[in-house]
mmCIF file of C-alpha atoms in Angstrom:
data_model
loop_
_atom_site.group_PDB
_atom_site.id
_atom_site.type_symbol
_atom_site.label_atom_id
_atom_site.label_comp_id
_atom_site.label_asym_id
_atom_site.label_seq_id
_atom_site.Cartn_x
_atom_site.Cartn_y
_atom_site.Cartn_z
ATOM 1 C CA GLN C 85 -14.124 -26.622 26.809
ATOM 2 C CA VAL C 86 -15.342 -29.193 29.312
ATOM 3 C CA GLN C 87 -13.780 -29.858 32.685
ATOM 4 C CA LEU C 88 -14.136 -33.350 34.091
ATOM 5 C CA VAL C 89 -13.480 -34.604 37.598
ATOM 6 C CA GLU C 90 -13.627 -38.293 38.475
ATOM 7 C CA SER C 91 -14.318 -39.652 41.945
ATOM 8 C CA GLY C 92 -15.321 -42.862 43.636
ATOM 9 C CA GLY C 93 -12.195 -44.918 43.234
ATOM 10 C CA GLY C 94 -10.650 -46.843 46.093
ATOM 11 C CA LEU C 95 -9.753 -50.230 47.442
ATOM 12 C CA VAL C 96 -12.279 -53.037 47.135
ATOM 13 C CA GLN C 97 -12.167 -56.792 47.541
ATOM 14 C CA ALA C 98 -12.588 -59.081 44.570
ATOM 15 C CA GLY C 99 -16.265 -59.623 43.862
ATOM 16 C CA GLY C 100 -17.165 -56.239 45.284
ATOM 17 C CA SER C 101 -18.664 -53.159 43.689
ATOM 18 C CA LEU C 102 -17.795 -49.517 43.175
ATOM 19 C CA ARG C 103 -19.493 -46.610 41.488
ATOM 20 C CA LEU C 104 -17.335 -44.049 39.765
ATOM 21 C CA SER C 105 -18.592 -40.559 39.039
ATOM 22 C CA CYS C 106 -17.478 -38.038 36.459
ATOM 23 C CA ALA C 107 -18.645 -34.503 37.178
ATOM 24 C CA ALA C 108 -18.655 -32.178 34.191
ATOM 25 C CA SER C 109 -18.562 -28.398 34.003
ATOM 26 C CA GLY C 110 -18.161 -25.960 31.158
ATOM 27 C CA ARG C 111 -19.907 -26.383 27.836
ATOM 28 C CA ALA C 112 -23.190 -28.258 27.634
ATOM 29 C CA PHE C 113 -22.379 -31.768 28.698
ATOM 30 C CA SER C 114 -25.321 -33.176 26.787
ATOM 31 C CA ARG C 115 -23.671 -32.247 23.506
ATOM 32 C CA TYR C 116 -20.974 -34.839 24.058
ATOM 33 C CA GLY C 117 -20.634 -38.535 24.264
ATOM 34 C CA VAL C 118 -18.937 -39.548 27.484
ATOM 35 C CA GLY C 119 -16.614 -42.472 27.816
ATOM 36 C CA TRP C 120 -14.790 -44.348 30.543
ATOM 37 C CA PHE C 121 -11.298 -45.672 29.980
ATOM 38 C CA ARG C 122 -8.717 -47.304 32.176
ATOM 39 C CA GLN C 123 -4.976 -47.614 32.194
ATOM 40 C CA VAL C 124 -2.445 -49.807 33.912
ATOM 41 C CA PRO C 125 1.153 -48.569 34.052
ATOM 42 C CA GLY C 126 3.060 -49.708 31.013
ATOM 43 C CA LYS C 127 -0.088 -50.439 29.019
ATOM 44 C CA GLU C 128 -2.229 -48.424 26.670
ATOM 45 C CA ARG C 129 -5.358 -46.690 27.881
ATOM 46 C CA GLU C 130 -8.281 -48.942 27.003
ATOM 47 C CA PHE C 131 -11.940 -48.288 26.337
ATOM 48 C CA ILE C 132 -14.499 -49.507 28.847
ATOM 49 C CA ALA C 133 -17.853 -47.932 28.042
ATOM 50 C CA ALA C 134 -19.478 -44.867 26.527
ATOM 51 C CA ALA C 135 -22.890 -43.234 26.530
ATOM 52 C CA TRP C 136 -24.562 -40.615 24.415
ATOM 53 C CA SER C 137 -27.504 -38.365 25.223
ATOM 54 C CA SER C 138 -29.567 -40.265 22.673
ATOM 55 C CA GLY C 139 -29.439 -43.244 25.009
ATOM 56 C CA VAL C 140 -26.980 -45.226 22.940
ATOM 57 C CA THR C 141 -24.334 -47.023 24.976
ATOM 58 C CA ALA C 142 -21.303 -49.082 24.042
ATOM 59 C CA TYR C 143 -19.195 -51.478 26.080
ATOM 60 C CA ALA C 144 -15.967 -53.340 25.775
ATOM 61 C CA GLU C 145 -16.496 -57.074 25.701
ATOM 62 C CA PHE C 146 -14.556 -57.681 28.896
ATOM 63 C CA VAL C 147 -16.981 -55.608 31.016
ATOM 64 C CA LYS C 148 -20.311 -56.601 29.557
ATOM 65 C CA GLY C 149 -22.625 -57.798 32.273
ATOM 66 C CA ARG C 150 -20.403 -56.384 35.038
ATOM 67 C CA PHE C 151 -20.171 -52.645 34.386
ATOM 68 C CA THR C 152 -22.954 -50.201 33.570
ATOM 69 C CA ILE C 153 -22.564 -46.668 32.302
ATOM 70 C CA SER C 154 -25.168 -43.990 32.881
ATOM 71 C CA ARG C 155 -25.380 -40.234 32.747
ATOM 72 C CA ASP C 156 -27.524 -37.315 33.729
ATOM 73 C CA ASP C 157 -27.309 -33.624 32.873
ATOM 74 C CA ASN C 158 -23.920 -33.005 34.472
ATOM 75 C CA THR C 159 -22.470 -36.310 35.586
ATOM 76 C CA ALA C 160 -21.558 -39.684 34.167
ATOM 77 C CA TYR C 161 -21.362 -42.826 36.231
ATOM 78 C CA LEU C 162 -19.724 -46.191 35.936
ATOM 79 C CA GLN C 163 -21.274 -48.833 38.145
ATOM 80 C CA MET C 164 -18.840 -51.694 38.527
ATOM 81 C CA SER C 165 -19.693 -55.030 40.058
ATOM 82 C CA GLY C 166 -18.062 -58.419 40.192
ATOM 83 C CA LEU C 167 -14.704 -56.702 40.345
ATOM 84 C CA LYS C 168 -11.608 -58.747 39.628
ATOM 85 C CA SER C 169 -7.970 -58.131 40.432
ATOM 86 C CA GLU C 170 -7.347 -57.442 36.746
ATOM 87 C CA ASP C 171 -9.723 -54.472 36.984
ATOM 88 C CA THR C 172 -7.100 -52.675 39.056
ATOM 89 C CA ALA C 173 -6.196 -49.528 37.106
ATOM 90 C CA ASP C 174 -6.541 -45.784 36.897
ATOM 91 C CA TYR C 175 -9.965 -44.935 35.519
ATOM 92 C CA TYR C 176 -10.599 -41.895 33.373
ATOM 93 C CA CYS C 177 -13.651 -40.250 31.889
ATOM 94 C CA ALA C 178 -13.543 -38.254 28.693
ATOM 95 C CA VAL C 179 -15.896 -36.635 26.192
ATOM 96 C CA THR C 180 -16.215 -36.834 22.446
ATOM 97 C CA ILE C 181 -18.244 -35.326 19.640
ATOM 98 C CA ALA C 182 -17.748 -38.457 17.571
ATOM 99 C CA ALA C 183 -20.742 -40.696 17.301
ATOM 100 C CA TRP C 184 -20.410 -44.064 19.014
ATOM 101 C CA SER C 185 -16.632 -43.981 19.144
ATOM 102 C CA LYS C 186 -14.569 -46.377 21.247
ATOM 103 C CA HIS C 187 -11.266 -44.853 20.147
ATOM 104 C CA ARG C 188 -9.417 -42.816 22.739
ATOM 105 C CA ASN C 189 -8.063 -40.479 20.060
ATOM 106 C CA ASP C 190 -11.620 -39.295 19.394
ATOM 107 C CA TYR C 191 -12.001 -38.085 22.971
ATOM 108 C CA MET C 192 -11.040 -34.470 23.441
ATOM 109 C CA TYR C 193 -11.245 -33.627 27.129
ATOM 110 C CA TRP C 194 -10.131 -35.881 29.951
ATOM 111 C CA GLY C 195 -10.364 -35.960 33.704
ATOM 112 C CA GLN C 196 -7.384 -36.539 35.965
ATOM 113 C CA GLY C 197 -8.363 -40.111 36.785
ATOM 114 C CA THR C 198 -9.330 -42.066 39.869
ATOM 115 C CA ARG C 199 -7.552 -45.189 41.032
ATOM 116 C CA VAL C 200 -9.338 -48.480 41.573
ATOM 117 C CA THR C 201 -7.533 -51.257 43.386
ATOM 118 C CA VAL C 202 -9.113 -54.691 43.644
ATOM 119 C CA SER C 203 -7.586 -57.030 46.190
ATOM 120 C CA SER C 204 -7.807 -60.775 45.681
#
């Protein structure tokens, strides 16, 4: 089992930047792909980005050029820039053994989330 803890959320003005972190403990983090998702109340949790130890990354179209995912041995990061009010959501990290998956059902362990609020 893998335990995940997100941090770095907060209030930021539109156009600003934030870096989210996802600290992992438990089984070897490098064995898993790690993904970032977000959710707005009343809507489904949506895929943002994912990264695998091989160096492969995947992004949702709506964040390309604005968000960057990275990872090291124990932590994953989501660097967000050019934030918009529509980026306001709860952000979650999760891990998967599926190769290159963007589907939330393929992700097995989840953090508790961190809230990002973008003011316009």
